[in-house]
Short mmCIF file of C-alpha atoms and ligand atoms in Angstrom, two decimals:
data_model
loop_
_atom_site.label_atom_id
_atom_site.label_comp_id
_atom_site.label_asym_id
_atom_site.label_seq_id
_atom_site.Cartn_x
_atom_site.Cartn_y
_atom_site.Cartn_z
CA MET O 129 16.22 5.57 -34.31
CA LYS O 130 18.70 7.75 -32.98
CA ILE O 131 18.11 9.63 -29.69
CA GLY O 132 19.50 11.42 -27.11
CA LEU O 133 17.90 11.52 -23.23
CA ALA O 134 19.46 14.35 -21.11
CA GLY O 135 19.39 13.13 -17.03
CA THR O 136 19.99 9.59 -16.34
CA GLY O 137 18.11 10.06 -13.01
CA ARG O 138 15.95 7.74 -11.45
CA MET O 139 13.25 8.60 -14.48
CA GLY O 140 15.15 8.61 -16.91
CA SER O 141 17.84 5.84 -16.84
CA ALA O 142 14.40 3.93 -16.88
CA ILE O 143 13.25 5.36 -20.03
CA ALA O 144 16.86 5.22 -21.77
CA ARG O 145 16.98 1.62 -20.53
CA ARG O 146 13.45 1.37 -22.55
CA LEU O 147 14.23 2.48 -25.56
CA MET O 148 17.08 0.54 -26.15
CA ALA O 149 15.19 -2.45 -25.15
CA VAL O 150 12.82 -1.72 -28.03
CA GLY O 151 15.82 -1.12 -30.33
CA HIS O 152 16.69 2.50 -30.33
CA ASP O 153 20.42 3.90 -31.08
CA VAL O 154 20.51 5.83 -28.03
CA THR O 155 22.92 8.36 -26.13
CA VAL O 156 23.02 9.95 -23.32
CA TRP O 157 23.61 12.96 -21.12
CA ASN O 158 24.39 13.56 -17.32
CA ARG O 159 25.34 16.44 -15.55
CA THR O 160 26.95 14.17 -13.56
CA ALA O 161 28.68 11.83 -15.58
CA GLU O 162 29.40 8.53 -12.30
CA LYS O 163 25.66 8.55 -13.52
CA ALA O 164 25.77 7.62 -17.04
CA ARG O 165 28.43 4.57 -16.72
CA ALA O 166 25.37 1.85 -15.81
CA LEU O 167 23.55 2.70 -19.13
CA ALA O 168 27.30 2.87 -20.71
CA ALA O 169 27.62 0.00 -19.38
CA GLU O 170 23.89 -1.71 -20.70
CA GLY O 171 24.75 -0.26 -24.81
CA ALA O 172 24.10 3.52 -24.67
CA LYS O 173 26.53 6.05 -26.25
CA VAL O 174 27.39 8.96 -24.09
CA ALA O 175 27.96 12.51 -25.03
CA ALA O 176 30.02 14.81 -22.95
CA THR O 177 28.23 17.69 -23.03
CA PRO O 178 24.18 18.91 -23.95
CA ALA O 179 25.36 20.14 -27.45
CA GLU O 180 27.03 17.30 -28.43
CA LEU O 181 23.82 15.33 -27.56
CA ALA O 182 21.76 17.51 -29.46
CA GLY O 183 23.90 17.36 -32.51
CA SER O 184 24.57 13.80 -32.28
CA SER O 185 20.51 12.46 -31.98
CA GLU O 186 16.62 13.01 -34.54
CA PHE O 187 15.17 13.50 -31.30
CA VAL O 188 16.78 14.39 -27.85
CA ILE O 189 13.91 13.74 -24.35
CA THR O 190 15.09 15.58 -21.13
CA ILE O 191 14.25 14.33 -17.72
CA LEU O 192 15.65 16.46 -15.07
CA THR O 193 14.34 17.68 -11.42
CA ASP O 194 13.38 21.35 -12.16
CA ALA O 195 12.99 24.64 -13.42
CA LYS O 196 16.69 25.16 -13.09
CA ALA O 197 17.90 21.96 -14.38
CA ILE O 198 15.97 22.66 -17.73
CA ASP O 199 17.82 26.29 -17.92
CA SER O 200 20.94 24.57 -17.21
CA ALA O 201 20.87 21.95 -19.32
CA TYR O 202 19.26 23.73 -22.63
CA ARG O 203 20.16 27.21 -22.28
CA GLY O 204 23.48 26.87 -20.52
CA ARG O 205 26.96 27.01 -21.52
CA ASP O 206 28.00 24.30 -24.14
CA GLY O 207 23.80 23.68 -23.71
CA LEU O 208 21.09 21.49 -26.02
CA LEU O 209 20.38 24.63 -28.06
CA SER O 210 23.72 26.18 -28.27
CA GLY O 211 24.57 24.48 -31.53
CA ASP O 212 22.80 23.72 -35.07
CA VAL O 213 19.21 22.25 -34.01
CA ALA O 214 17.09 22.73 -36.41
CA GLY O 215 14.70 20.12 -37.38
CA LYS O 216 14.97 18.03 -34.23
CA LEU O 217 12.23 17.30 -32.04
CA PHE O 218 12.94 17.81 -28.00
CA ILE O 219 10.41 16.12 -26.23
CA GLU O 220 10.52 17.43 -22.43
CA MET O 221 9.26 15.55 -19.41
CA SER O 222 10.08 16.89 -16.25
CA THR O 223 7.33 17.94 -14.15
CA VAL O 224 7.23 21.93 -14.15
CA ARG O 225 4.44 25.23 -14.14
CA PRO O 226 3.38 25.54 -17.96
CA GLU O 227 5.17 29.31 -17.87
CA THR O 228 8.61 26.84 -17.73
CA GLU O 229 7.62 24.91 -21.16
CA ARG O 230 6.28 27.52 -23.16
CA ALA O 231 9.68 30.11 -22.32
CA LEU O 232 11.37 26.69 -23.84
CA ALA O 233 9.48 26.09 -26.57
CA THR O 234 10.08 30.07 -27.62
CA ASP O 235 13.50 29.46 -27.43
CA VAL O 236 13.47 26.37 -29.17
CA GLY O 237 11.12 27.29 -32.01
CA LYS O 238 14.14 30.28 -31.99
CA LYS O 239 16.28 27.82 -33.60
CA GLY O 240 14.71 25.95 -36.37
CA ALA O 241 13.48 23.12 -33.92
CA ALA O 242 10.40 21.88 -32.32
CA MET O 243 9.27 20.99 -28.72
CA ILE O 244 6.48 18.75 -27.92
CA GLU O 245 6.11 18.31 -23.30
CA CYS O 246 5.34 15.19 -22.11
CA PRO O 247 5.30 14.81 -18.45
CA VAL O 248 4.07 11.53 -16.85
CA GLY O 249 2.84 9.64 -14.43
CA GLY O 250 3.88 6.69 -13.46
CA THR O 251 7.31 5.83 -11.28
CA ILE O 252 10.37 3.57 -12.07
CA GLY O 253 9.01 0.64 -12.38
CA PRO O 254 6.18 1.68 -15.20
CA ALA O 255 9.31 3.74 -17.26
CA LYS O 256 11.24 0.42 -17.80
CA ASP O 257 8.42 -1.21 -18.77
CA GLY O 258 7.57 1.61 -21.42
CA LYS O 259 4.25 1.93 -19.03
CA LEU O 260 4.25 5.60 -18.23
CA PHE O 261 1.21 7.92 -18.75
CA GLY O 262 2.22 11.07 -21.05
CA PHE O 263 0.27 14.07 -20.87
CA VAL O 264 0.54 16.03 -24.24
CA GLY O 265 1.01 19.57 -25.07
CA GLY O 266 2.38 21.21 -28.56
CA ASN O 267 1.41 21.43 -31.64
CA ALA O 268 -0.73 18.68 -33.24
CA ALA O 269 2.44 17.74 -36.53
CA ASP O 270 4.84 17.48 -33.57
CA VAL O 271 2.98 15.36 -31.19
CA VAL O 272 2.22 13.11 -34.35
CA ARG O 273 5.92 13.21 -35.35
CA ALA O 274 7.04 11.80 -31.59
CA LYS O 275 3.80 9.76 -31.15
CA PRO O 276 5.96 6.59 -32.07
CA VAL O 277 8.32 6.74 -29.58
CA LEU O 278 6.18 8.59 -26.89
CA ASP O 279 3.83 4.94 -27.37
CA GLN O 280 7.19 2.82 -26.71
CA MET O 281 7.43 5.19 -23.25
CA CYS O 282 3.38 4.90 -22.45
CA ARG O 283 1.16 3.08 -21.91
CA ARG O 284 -1.15 5.94 -22.65
CA VAL O 285 -0.72 8.73 -24.36
CA GLU O 286 -3.23 12.08 -24.12
CA HIS O 287 -2.91 15.09 -25.84
CA VAL O 288 -4.48 17.47 -24.07
CA GLY O 289 -3.37 20.90 -25.31
CA PRO O 290 -0.46 23.06 -26.40
CA ILE O 291 2.66 23.71 -24.57
CA GLY O 292 1.89 23.80 -21.42
CA ALA O 293 -1.38 22.30 -20.68
CA GLY O 294 0.30 18.98 -20.19
CA ALA O 295 2.48 20.73 -17.27
CA SER O 296 -1.31 21.30 -15.78
CA MET O 297 -2.47 18.01 -16.06
CA LYS O 298 0.81 16.85 -14.49
CA LEU O 299 0.73 18.91 -11.61
CA ALA O 300 -2.78 18.68 -11.63
CA ILE O 301 -3.04 14.42 -10.91
CA ASN O 302 -0.07 14.60 -8.23
CA LEU O 303 -1.90 16.95 -6.19
CA PRO O 304 -4.74 14.68 -4.89
CA LEU O 305 -1.92 11.78 -5.08
CA LEU O 306 0.83 14.27 -2.52
CA VAL O 307 -2.03 14.56 -0.13
CA PHE O 308 -3.18 10.88 -0.44
CA TRP O 309 0.35 10.16 1.06
CA GLN O 310 -0.13 12.72 4.28
CA ALA O 311 -3.82 11.85 4.83
CA PHE O 312 -2.84 7.87 4.87
CA GLY O 313 -0.65 8.54 7.08
CA GLU O 314 -3.17 10.45 9.07
CA ALA O 315 -5.67 7.69 8.45
CA LEU O 316 -3.50 4.90 9.90
CA ALA O 317 -2.91 6.98 12.66
CA LEU O 318 -6.91 6.38 14.03
CA CYS O 319 -6.36 2.98 13.14
CA ARG O 320 -3.32 2.99 15.33
CA PRO O 321 -4.82 1.43 18.35
CA LEU O 322 -6.06 -1.72 16.78
CA GLY O 323 -2.82 -3.00 16.50
CA LEU O 324 -3.75 -4.82 13.46
CA ASP O 325 -0.19 -5.91 10.56
CA PRO O 326 0.17 -2.97 8.25
CA ALA O 327 -0.26 -5.17 5.47
CA ARG O 328 -3.75 -5.83 6.21
CA LEU O 329 -4.52 -2.64 6.69
CA VAL O 330 -2.99 -1.88 3.14
CA ASP O 331 -4.81 -4.59 1.50
CA ILE O 332 -8.44 -3.27 3.13
CA PHE O 333 -7.65 0.21 2.42
CA ALA O 334 -6.94 -0.76 -1.28
CA ASP O 335 -10.16 -2.52 -1.78
CA THR O 336 -12.16 0.41 -0.29
CA SER O 337 -13.43 4.01 -2.19
CA GLY O 338 -10.87 5.56 0.43
CA GLY O 339 -7.79 3.58 -1.48
CA PRO O 340 -6.68 5.22 -4.70
CA ASN O 341 -5.07 2.69 -7.63
CA VAL O 342 -1.09 4.01 -6.17
CA LEU O 343 -2.12 1.10 -2.99
CA LYS O 344 -2.16 -1.74 -5.60
CA GLY O 345 1.27 -0.61 -7.51
CA ARG O 346 3.07 0.73 -4.05
CA GLY O 347 0.91 -1.34 -1.97
CA PRO O 348 3.72 -3.95 -0.50
CA ALA O 349 6.32 -1.65 -0.38
CA LEU O 350 4.03 0.71 1.94
CA ALA O 351 3.70 -1.78 4.24
CA ALA O 352 7.20 -3.31 4.08
CA ALA O 353 8.05 0.48 5.50
CA LEU O 354 5.42 0.07 7.85
CA GLN O 355 6.64 -2.83 9.06
CA GLY O 356 10.29 -1.61 9.66
CA LYS O 357 10.87 -3.57 6.69
CA ASP O 358 13.26 -2.46 3.84
CA ALA O 359 10.91 -1.02 1.28
CA GLY O 360 13.01 -1.58 -2.00
CA PRO O 361 14.62 1.29 -3.89
CA ILE O 362 13.65 4.79 -3.77
CA THR O 363 11.28 5.92 -7.08
CA VAL O 364 10.99 8.92 -5.94
CA ASP O 365 12.41 11.28 -2.82
CA ILE O 366 10.40 13.27 -0.45
CA ASP O 367 12.50 16.40 -1.58
CA ALA O 368 11.32 15.92 -4.59
CA MET O 369 7.40 15.87 -4.10
CA ARG O 370 8.25 18.71 -2.48
CA LYS O 371 9.25 20.57 -5.08
CA ASP O 372 6.13 19.09 -6.23
CA LEU O 373 3.92 20.49 -4.12
CA ARG O 374 5.61 23.99 -4.37
CA THR O 375 5.09 24.13 -7.40
CA MET O 376 1.56 24.06 -7.60
CA VAL O 377 1.06 25.96 -4.73
CA GLU O 378 2.81 28.78 -6.99
CA GLU O 379 0.99 27.80 -10.32
CA ALA O 380 -2.27 28.72 -8.45
CA LYS O 381 -1.06 31.30 -7.04
CA SER O 382 -0.70 32.77 -10.78
CA LEU O 383 -4.35 31.77 -11.23
CA GLY O 384 -5.50 34.01 -8.83
CA THR O 385 -6.29 30.81 -6.49
CA GLU O 386 -4.93 28.75 -3.33
CA LEU O 387 -4.38 25.54 -2.79
CA PRO O 388 -5.30 24.69 1.26
CA VAL O 389 -5.28 21.93 1.31
CA THR O 390 -1.95 21.12 -0.41
CA SER O 391 -0.62 23.82 1.41
CA ARG O 392 -0.76 22.08 4.37
CA ALA O 393 0.46 19.23 3.27
CA LEU O 394 3.62 20.53 1.58
CA ASP O 395 4.78 21.93 5.73
CA CYS O 396 4.01 18.52 6.65
CA TYR O 397 5.98 17.06 3.66
CA ASP O 398 8.76 20.19 4.99
CA GLU O 399 8.79 19.01 8.81
CA ALA O 400 9.29 15.39 7.10
CA ALA O 401 12.70 16.70 5.25
CA ALA O 402 13.18 19.11 8.58
CA SER O 403 13.64 15.32 10.38
CA GLY O 404 15.96 13.89 7.73
CA LEU O 405 13.82 12.60 5.48
CA GLY O 406 14.35 14.39 2.71
CA LYS O 407 16.09 12.28 0.71
CA GLY O 408 13.86 9.43 1.80
CA ASP O 409 10.81 7.12 -0.48
CA ILE O 410 7.63 8.57 -0.45
CA THR O 411 6.91 6.18 1.65
CA ALA O 412 8.24 7.60 4.83
CA ILE O 413 5.27 10.32 4.60
CA PRO O 414 2.44 7.96 6.20
CA VAL O 415 4.78 5.72 8.34
CA ARG O 416 6.21 9.67 9.79
CA TRP O 417 3.02 10.36 10.99
CA MET O 418 1.60 6.75 12.11
CA LYS O 419 5.00 7.11 14.33
CA ARG O 420 4.54 10.48 15.46
CA VAL O 421 1.16 9.53 16.60
CA GLY O 422 2.81 6.88 18.70
CA LYS O 423 4.67 9.59 20.55
CA ASN O 424 2.26 11.61 21.56
N1 NAP L 263 10.90 9.58 -9.78
C1 NAP L 263 9.57 9.55 -10.09
O1 NAP L 263 9.00 8.23 -9.75
C2 NAP L 263 8.82 10.29 -11.14
C3 NAP L 263 7.18 10.31 -11.94
C4 NAP L 263 6.71 11.34 -12.57
C5 NAP L 263 8.19 12.11 -12.88
N2 NAP L 263 8.66 12.13 -12.49
C6 NAP L 263 9.94 13.83 -12.45
O2 NAP L 263 10.93 13.70 -13.46
C7 NAP L 263 11.98 14.51 -13.60
C8 NAP L 263 13.37 13.72 -12.95
O3 NAP L 263 12.79 12.45 -11.86
P1 NAP L 263 13.46 12.02 -11.17
O4 NAP L 263 12.80 11.14 -9.99
O5 NAP L 263 14.74 10.86 -12.50
O6 NAP L 263 14.60 12.81 -10.24
P2 NAP L 263 16.44 12.32 -10.31
O7 NAP L 263 16.49 10.59 -10.00
O8 NAP L 263 16.77 13.57 -9.16
O9 NAP L 263 16.90 12.48 -11.46
C9 NAP L 263 17.29 14.30 -11.94
C10 NAP L 263 17.85 14.66 -13.12
O10 NAP L 263 18.06 15.83 -13.00
C11 NAP L 263 19.63 16.28 -13.35
N3 NAP L 263 20.19 17.35 -12.59
C12 NAP L 263 19.42 18.72 -11.66
N4 NAP L 263 19.23 19.44 -11.19
C13 NAP L 263 20.08 19.54 -12.41
C14 NAP L 263 20.97 19.89 -13.11
N5 NAP L 263 21.04 21.85 -11.99
N6 NAP L 263 21.48 20.90 -14.05
C15 NAP L 263 21.87 19.90 -15.02
N7 NAP L 263 21.13 18.77 -14.20
C16 NAP L 263 20.54 18.66 -13.78
C17 NAP L 263 20.07 15.46 -12.34
O11 NAP L 263 21.77 15.28 -12.71
P3 NAP L 263 22.84 15.26 -11.36
O12 NAP L 263 22.97 13.12 -11.70
O13 NAP L 263 24.12 15.65 -12.37
O14 NAP L 263 22.18 15.72 -9.70
C18 NAP L 263 19.57 13.87 -12.39
O15 NAP L 263 19.73 13.66 -13.74
C19 NAP L 263 11.38 15.54 -12.36
O16 NAP L 263 10.56 16.75 -12.94
C20 NAP L 263 10.23 14.70 -11.08
O17 NAP L 263 9.60 15.64 -10.67
C21 NAP L 263 9.60 11.60 -11.60
#
């Protein structure tokens, strides 16, 4: 199938590689053209504009930073929606607020095209291996149409409701995860006087109710970061997770509720970014807190 993918960042590149590996004819577009070069060398076609990408694809996947990026890629000059896209299916996978997806689906519908959202759980490794968890929102018929491709990207696909439901679910899933990274740093601060090897600490936590699933996948990288060693490639940076935390807090406000623990976690992430860690891997959050205690 001819699949277009806009946004060859960390996730988009891994997803494009997966789609090529299972035999699709993949065309990519990225705002910063250099970041699509590695994929071109691996066999992807490169479109000069989002409009060209949409014109040459049956399905168009987008996985971009935030609502502003979505607006620009879809509605900007030479954007995905600027040409004739009637009959095409858009799969929007960014982590944004439900209202962003709903407004986009309305605009896509006006052009005679269909859209589902499928924000995902899992990071670069699962994306490359087709093992993401997809939180899908959209009309049943559109979801059925997208399902074969969703199944190639995801180990599990949950259709949780109409457009916007996937975004709500994804924000909810990320909430305890992002609070966890800060909470784990605080837990490690309590363990600091024990002087145990961080790898052993992470292993102990991973085998208890205090350790979430993420420690199974990211535990070794976290242990390396705690030991001051190379933790491998950045999977998700702190600035991106500040964006998610801010989005959660804004969404809660619009629902007339508050997220006190999440808001406080956002303060801690903001402090980490202010200390120069914004482009660093998420594992720097607990590492920073453990070190910070050392200075007190
Ligand atoms: N990394 C993860 O583990 C993970 C997991 C699940 C979900 N997500 C979500 O997936 C999305 C992408 O994440 P990522 O980690 O792949 O981020 P990333 O590596 O920073 O890539 C972001 C992409 O968005 C593009 N972009 C940003 N602003 C733009 C704009 N104004 N116009 C056009 N394109 C723009 C970037 O283009 P340039 O190259 O030109 O900057 C890049 O292609 C985010 O919503 C994130 O929350 C990430």
